Structures are given as C-alpha cells and as structure tokens.
Amino acid sequence: MSIPPTMKERQKIFIAVMGVTGSGKSTFIQTATGSDDVHIGHTFKSCTGAVSAHTLSLDEYDATLIDTPGFNDTFRSETEVLKEIANWLDYTYRNPPHVMLTGIIYMQSITDRRMYGSTLRNLKMFRQLCGESPLRNVVFTTTGWGTAEKSGELSKALENQESLRSDSDFWEPMIRRGSTMAKFEDTKASALAIIMSIVERNPILLKIQEELVDENKKLIDIAAGHTVNEEMKRLEEKYTQDIAKVQKEMEEALAARDTEYHAALQEAKENYERLRDEAQRARDFLQYERRNEKRRLTNEIEGMKRQLERDKKKHEEYLELKFKAQQINEEMKYEEIVKKLRANGHLLRDEERQVLEMKIQELEAASVNGGNATNSKKKKGKGTKLLVGLAQILGSVTMGLLGFPMLFGDPIGTLASIF
C-alpha cells in the first residue's frame, strides 16, 4: 500500500549561508523565511553575532538555513568567528543526529568596492573550511543588483560578476570543481529558487568537520586555524618591527633633547605595542586563552573611535553575561553547577574538557589559598565566576552543550527543536 503524500516523512536538510559582513546573508534568510527573528544590518557593522538556525517548509523538505558571522566581523577577531562556526559544525556533526550540510550559499555583494581585501581573506578561509569535494554543493550568490541598477552602476556590477566568475583569485577555481553561481534579486521567489537548486543534492562532510571530529584535531591544527594563526603571526612581527623603528627614533630624539618629538614617538610606540599585543592575543585565542580581549588590526592608529565602540559593546556583553550567571548562581549551588558541567563534559572535544577541568581546579585552588574563603557570600560567588570564565573562553555553542544555554541564547536547543 502506498503512503499518502501527507503521511510521508519530510526530509530535513541544512544549508549554511556564509559571506563577509554586509554581503546580505541575513537579508536573504529573512526574505526566504519571512521571519522577523533574523537581524539585518543597514551599515557595515555585523548584526550576526553568533551562528543561528532558521527553518522553512519547501514542498517535501524542511530546510534549515544556518546564518553565520563573517570573518571580517565588526566586533570580533577572525579567531573568534572561526571558533564560533567551527564549534557549531563540530558539535552538530559529532553528536546525534550527526548533521551534514546539504549545501552552502556563499554570498557576495556585487557592489562591494573592496574586492581584494576582506573578500580574498574570507574566500581563503571558506575554501579551507569546505575542502575540495564539498565545493560541488556550493552556490556562489551575488547580491545588491537592485542597488546597482538604481545607482546607474549596473555595467560595473556586471564587470564585477564576470571577474568573480573568471578570476583565479576569486571563484573560478571553485567553479571548476563544481560550484555554481546565482543572482539573488531581493525577492522571495529568487531566494527559494536558489534554495531549491540545492535541496536534492547529497549531504556533504566539510573538511573542518572531518578534521575536528573524525581526526580529532585541535582547532589550531586544522587548515583554517593554521591560516588564521599565520596571519596573526605576520601582523605581530610587523608591529614588533614598527616598535623597534620608533624606539630608535625616540633614542635619537632624546639625544637631540627634542622632548616634544620624543613624546609623540612615545605615543606612537604605545599604539604599535597595543596592536602587536592584540595580534598576539588573537593567536593565543586559538589555544583557548582569554576571550574577552578585542583586536583592532585594520586602519592602525586612526580607528580609535571604533575601538571605543567595541570596548563599550564588550563591556555591555560582559555585564549581561555576569548578570545571567548570577541568576543561575542564585538558583544552583556551586557544587551543583560543577556537577552539571562535568556531567555534560563528554559532549566536548578533549581540549575543551581540559579547559573545563582547569578552570574548576583554578577556582578550587584560589579558594584554598584565600584562607577563610568558605563563607556563604564568597562561596556563592564562585559559581558566577566559574560560569563567566568558562563562557568567555568556550563560547555560546559549548556552554549550551554544557547545560547553560541561557548565558548566550541557545543555538543547540534551537537546532534540537528542528528534529
């Protein structure tokens, strides 16, 4: 007896939407799903802070679109963005139902004038995330055609499209390996047509999933992590050389008793030292060092205003995180928090379980060395301190797996509700 169409099990598919900040990822997803839950930016500041999932029904498919931050994120370093995306891809494949993507929609604004900056860096990272074979399930999608037409730059947009298609620095090598191209024309019909071109393809295992899960590599040892690490190393070396040059000029100015010039050089040296230290912190981040430091590696000294904005946002995020951790600590004893963390530790990678145990042991040691640290107030604050410290290092996806999704929102729970 044949099964009525209405009783057939709907096929679940997963499609990642990637691209640089401002390429139209969130706009595409909102247009396709009709959901107001997708945050859209109207400036070059990133609105997609974390990986998020949005589902729509298409014929016999339940299609989940995965919104991802770009590697040129306004407020976060490339290492932070890499870890956010890597963790989502890792945990959803490592744990049931072992998600593999049906395809990837890679978006690029056709009016982007900075084609050789963040575009090339993001493409290199993207290709290393994918590997070679999965490229056949990639649809390179151009956006901004309406804007180009209204501004009278349609011919320039067409030139850009041809460059993307045929230039070996851009999409040409990946198109030769099976990737396709599409135009998003700001309509739901256009968005759905792009999605429907993917749904019947076989799911793919990305290189980053193979490296992290099947080969059990650490984040810094995978191809994409190595690229970020090398870039941070290059910047660190550059700023170290700049500091040495300024130091020499300072000594010469001091010898000539030019105190005003010496003061200006001292300020320049401090700026270079800060930039060098930020590059070092970004490299250390791949080793699961401090997560709450920001780097500003572009525009060197003249980005002070943007840096203040980043620091303000970071502080606000920290205060919100601390408040949520305090709420949890009000409801659970420190021992209960530790028990819950350890009970879910098997879901993590080895390196992250080590971080978890290290933070717990550090806190225990601090309590012992602190002498009379067992009074109720200090003991009550231990849970807050532990959760905040872990959250800043491990991020939203990992804290969700550990049983505390309320600290960031719940990317894992959102996914679980889809199945």
mmCIF file of N, CA and C in Angstrom, residues 66-125:
data_model
loop_
_atom_site.group_PDB
_atom_site.id
_atom_site.type_symbol
_atom_site.label_atom_id
_atom_site.label_comp_id
_atom_site.label_asym_id
_atom_site.label_seq_id
_atom_site.Cartn_x
_atom_site.Cartn_y
_atom_site.Cartn_z
ATOM 1 N N ILE A 66 21.363 28.178 7.988
ATOM 2 C CA ILE A 66 22.277 28.474 9.086
ATOM 3 C C ILE A 66 22.951 29.815 8.813
ATOM 4 N N ASP A 67 22.606 30.827 9.602
ATOM 5 C CA ASP A 67 23.191 32.161 9.458
ATOM 6 C C ASP A 67 24.513 32.200 10.222
ATOM 7 N N THR A 68 25.575 32.672 9.569
ATOM 8 C CA THR A 68 26.908 32.668 10.186
ATOM 9 C C THR A 68 27.518 34.066 10.160
ATOM 10 N N PRO A 69 28.351 34.406 11.152
ATOM 11 C CA PRO A 69 29.073 35.686 11.112
ATOM 12 C C PRO A 69 30.170 35.651 10.059
ATOM 13 N N GLY A 70 30.512 36.809 9.504
ATOM 14 C CA GLY A 70 31.590 36.887 8.519
ATOM 15 C C GLY A 70 32.947 36.988 9.202
ATOM 16 N N PHE A 71 33.999 36.591 8.489
ATOM 17 C CA PHE A 71 35.331 36.638 9.077
ATOM 18 C C PHE A 71 35.866 38.063 9.198
ATOM 19 N N ASN A 72 35.178 39.034 8.609
ATOM 20 C CA ASN A 72 35.547 40.435 8.815
ATOM 21 C C ASN A 72 34.557 41.076 9.769
ATOM 22 N N ASP A 73 34.104 40.323 10.776
ATOM 23 C CA ASP A 73 33.130 40.784 11.758
ATOM 24 C C ASP A 73 33.585 42.094 12.392
ATOM 25 N N THR A 74 32.628 43.019 12.607
ATOM 26 C CA THR A 74 32.947 44.342 13.120
ATOM 27 C C THR A 74 33.544 44.297 14.514
ATOM 28 N N PHE A 75 33.022 43.432 15.363
ATOM 29 C CA PHE A 75 33.377 43.473 16.767
ATOM 30 C C PHE A 75 34.233 42.303 17.236
ATOM 31 N N ARG A 76 34.492 41.329 16.372
ATOM 32 C CA ARG A 76 35.225 40.152 16.830
ATOM 33 C C ARG A 76 36.356 39.805 15.875
ATOM 34 N N SER A 77 37.392 39.193 16.423
ATOM 35 C CA SER A 77 38.539 38.801 15.610
ATOM 36 C C SER A 77 38.196 37.585 14.760
ATOM 37 N N GLU A 78 39.036 37.328 13.765
ATOM 38 C CA GLU A 78 38.823 36.171 12.895
ATOM 39 C C GLU A 78 38.901 34.865 13.683
ATOM 40 N N THR A 79 39.731 34.838 14.724
ATOM 41 C CA THR A 79 39.837 33.624 15.525
ATOM 42 C C THR A 79 38.544 33.347 16.280
ATOM 43 N N GLU A 80 37.907 34.399 16.787
ATOM 44 C CA GLU A 80 36.637 34.219 17.498
ATOM 45 C C GLU A 80 35.551 33.714 16.550
ATOM 46 N N VAL A 81 35.503 34.307 15.354
ATOM 47 C CA VAL A 81 34.497 33.891 14.375
ATOM 48 C C VAL A 81 34.749 32.454 13.933
ATOM 49 N N LEU A 82 36.023 32.121 13.685
ATOM 50 C CA LEU A 82 36.362 30.750 13.293
ATOM 51 C C LEU A 82 35.899 29.760 14.351
ATOM 52 N N LYS A 83 36.150 30.062 15.627
ATOM 53 C CA LYS A 83 35.770 29.134 16.685
ATOM 54 C C LYS A 83 34.256 29.000 16.782
ATOM 55 N N GLU A 84 33.522 30.095 16.593
ATOM 56 C CA GLU A 84 32.056 30.044 16.657
ATOM 57 C C GLU A 84 31.498 29.117 15.575
ATOM 58 N N ILE A 85 31.973 29.302 14.343
ATOM 59 C CA ILE A 85 31.495 28.467 13.233
ATOM 60 C C ILE A 85 31.978 27.027 13.394
ATOM 61 N N ALA A 86 33.255 26.870 13.771
ATOM 62 C CA ALA A 86 33.827 25.526 13.934
ATOM 63 C C ALA A 86 33.084 24.737 15.002
ATOM 64 N N ASN A 87 32.772 25.387 16.116
ATOM 65 C CA ASN A 87 32.070 24.687 17.195
ATOM 66 C C ASN A 87 30.695 24.208 16.745
ATOM 67 N N TRP A 88 29.978 25.051 16.014
ATOM 68 C CA TRP A 88 28.637 24.657 15.558
ATOM 69 C C TRP A 88 28.732 23.454 14.620
ATOM 70 N N LEU A 89 29.642 23.534 13.661
ATOM 71 C CA LEU A 89 29.794 22.435 12.706
ATOM 72 C C LEU A 89 30.299 21.170 13.396
ATOM 73 N N ASP A 90 31.180 21.345 14.380
ATOM 74 C CA ASP A 90 31.725 20.213 15.131
ATOM 75 C C ASP A 90 30.628 19.502 15.917
ATOM 76 N N TYR A 91 29.943 20.230 16.774
ATOM 77 C CA TYR A 91 29.027 19.596 17.717
ATOM 78 C C TYR A 91 27.778 19.036 17.045
ATOM 79 N N THR A 92 27.332 19.690 15.983
ATOM 80 C CA THR A 92 26.136 19.175 15.311
ATOM 81 C C THR A 92 26.448 17.924 14.489
ATOM 82 N N TYR A 93 27.707 17.735 14.122
ATOM 83 C CA TYR A 93 28.117 16.511 13.424
ATOM 84 C C TYR A 93 28.571 15.436 14.411
ATOM 85 N N ARG A 94 29.257 15.839 15.472
ATOM 86 C CA ARG A 94 29.788 14.891 16.454
ATOM 87 C C ARG A 94 28.662 14.185 17.217
ATOM 88 N N ASN A 95 27.605 14.920 17.534
ATOM 89 C CA ASN A 95 26.522 14.397 18.363
ATOM 90 C C ASN A 95 25.279 14.119 17.518
ATOM 91 N N PRO A 96 24.428 13.186 17.959
ATOM 92 C CA PRO A 96 23.187 12.903 17.217
ATOM 93 C C PRO A 96 22.381 14.183 17.024
ATOM 94 N N PRO A 97 21.781 14.381 15.838
ATOM 95 C CA PRO A 97 21.620 13.427 14.728
ATOM 96 C C PRO A 97 22.731 13.487 13.684
ATOM 97 N N HIS A 98 23.934 13.975 14.064
ATOM 98 C CA HIS A 98 25.113 13.963 13.187
ATOM 99 C C HIS A 98 24.828 14.713 11.875
ATOM 100 N N VAL A 99 24.629 16.014 12.010
ATOM 101 C CA VAL A 99 24.227 16.848 10.874
ATOM 102 C C VAL A 99 25.357 17.017 9.865
ATOM 103 N N MET A 100 25.034 16.822 8.599
ATOM 104 C CA MET A 100 25.909 17.207 7.494
ATOM 105 C C MET A 100 25.122 18.169 6.608
ATOM 106 N N LEU A 101 25.802 19.162 6.075
ATOM 107 C CA LEU A 101 25.135 20.166 5.252
ATOM 108 C C LEU A 101 24.768 19.595 3.885
ATOM 109 N N THR A 102 23.609 20.018 3.392
ATOM 110 C CA THR A 102 23.231 19.684 2.016
ATOM 111 C C THR A 102 23.896 20.642 1.045
ATOM 112 N N GLY A 103 24.201 21.826 1.504
ATOM 113 C CA GLY A 103 24.864 22.793 0.639
ATOM 114 C C GLY A 103 25.243 24.049 1.394
ATOM 115 N N ILE A 104 25.958 24.928 0.706
ATOM 116 C CA ILE A 104 26.361 26.219 1.263
ATOM 117 C C ILE A 104 26.042 27.299 0.241
ATOM 118 N N ILE A 105 25.381 28.349 0.695
ATOM 119 C CA ILE A 105 25.155 29.535 -0.131
ATOM 120 C C ILE A 105 26.167 30.585 0.323
ATOM 121 N N TYR A 106 27.113 30.896 -0.550
ATOM 122 C CA TYR A 106 28.144 31.885 -0.224
ATOM 123 C C TYR A 106 27.776 33.196 -0.906
ATOM 124 N N MET A 107 27.574 34.243 -0.111
ATOM 125 C CA MET A 107 27.032 35.490 -0.641
ATOM 126 C C MET A 107 28.115 36.552 -0.797
ATOM 127 N N GLN A 108 27.969 37.338 -1.862
ATOM 128 C CA GLN A 108 28.915 38.404 -2.171
ATOM 129 C C GLN A 108 28.160 39.576 -2.784
ATOM 130 N N SER A 109 28.322 40.758 -2.184
ATOM 131 C CA SER A 109 27.698 41.953 -2.752
ATOM 132 C C SER A 109 28.376 42.311 -4.064
ATOM 133 N N ILE A 110 27.592 42.484 -5.096
ATOM 134 C CA ILE A 110 28.126 42.800 -6.415
ATOM 135 C C ILE A 110 28.614 44.240 -6.491
ATOM 136 N N THR A 111 28.245 45.052 -5.491
ATOM 137 C CA THR A 111 28.654 46.465 -5.467
ATOM 138 C C THR A 111 29.824 46.698 -4.525
ATOM 139 N N ASP A 112 30.362 45.647 -3.940
ATOM 140 C CA ASP A 112 31.475 45.782 -3.000
ATOM 141 C C ASP A 112 32.696 46.312 -3.729
ATOM 142 N N ARG A 113 33.186 47.455 -3.275
ATOM 143 C CA ARG A 113 34.345 48.075 -3.933
ATOM 144 C C ARG A 113 35.667 47.542 -3.371
ATOM 145 N N ARG A 114 35.587 46.773 -2.291
ATOM 146 C CA ARG A 114 36.822 46.288 -1.656
ATOM 147 C C ARG A 114 37.036 44.824 -2.004
ATOM 148 N N MET A 115 37.095 44.558 -3.296
ATOM 149 C CA MET A 115 37.093 43.175 -3.757
ATOM 150 C C MET A 115 38.373 42.428 -3.396
ATOM 151 N N TYR A 116 39.471 43.150 -3.136
ATOM 152 C CA TYR A 116 40.723 42.444 -2.881
ATOM 153 C C TYR A 116 41.122 42.470 -1.413
ATOM 154 N N GLY A 117 40.250 42.911 -0.523
ATOM 155 C CA GLY A 117 40.571 42.936 0.897
ATOM 156 C C GLY A 117 39.970 41.777 1.635
ATOM 157 N N SER A 118 38.901 42.079 2.365
ATOM 158 C CA SER A 118 38.254 41.044 3.181
ATOM 159 C C SER A 118 37.681 39.925 2.318
ATOM 160 N N THR A 119 37.347 40.228 1.053
ATOM 161 C CA THR A 119 36.790 39.197 0.172
ATOM 162 C C THR A 119 37.765 38.041 -0.010
ATOM 163 N N LEU A 120 39.020 38.365 -0.305
ATOM 164 C CA LEU A 120 40.018 37.320 -0.538
ATOM 165 C C LEU A 120 40.316 36.532 0.735
ATOM 166 N N ARG A 121 40.429 37.236 1.870
ATOM 167 C CA ARG A 121 40.703 36.536 3.129
ATOM 168 C C ARG A 121 39.560 35.592 3.478
ATOM 169 N N ASN A 122 38.339 36.088 3.303
ATOM 170 C CA ASN A 122 37.178 35.264 3.640
ATOM 171 C C ASN A 122 37.078 34.057 2.707
ATOM 172 N N LEU A 123 37.382 34.255 1.427
ATOM 173 C CA LEU A 123 37.343 33.153 0.467
ATOM 174 C C LEU A 123 38.367 32.071 0.812
ATOM 175 N N LYS A 124 39.555 32.493 1.195
ATOM 176 C CA LYS A 124 40.597 31.528 1.553
ATOM 177 C C LYS A 124 40.161 30.700 2.756
ATOM 178 N N MET A 125 39.609 31.382 3.755
ATOM 179 C CA MET A 125 39.133 30.685 4.940
ATOM 180 C C MET A 125 37.986 29.748 4.588
#
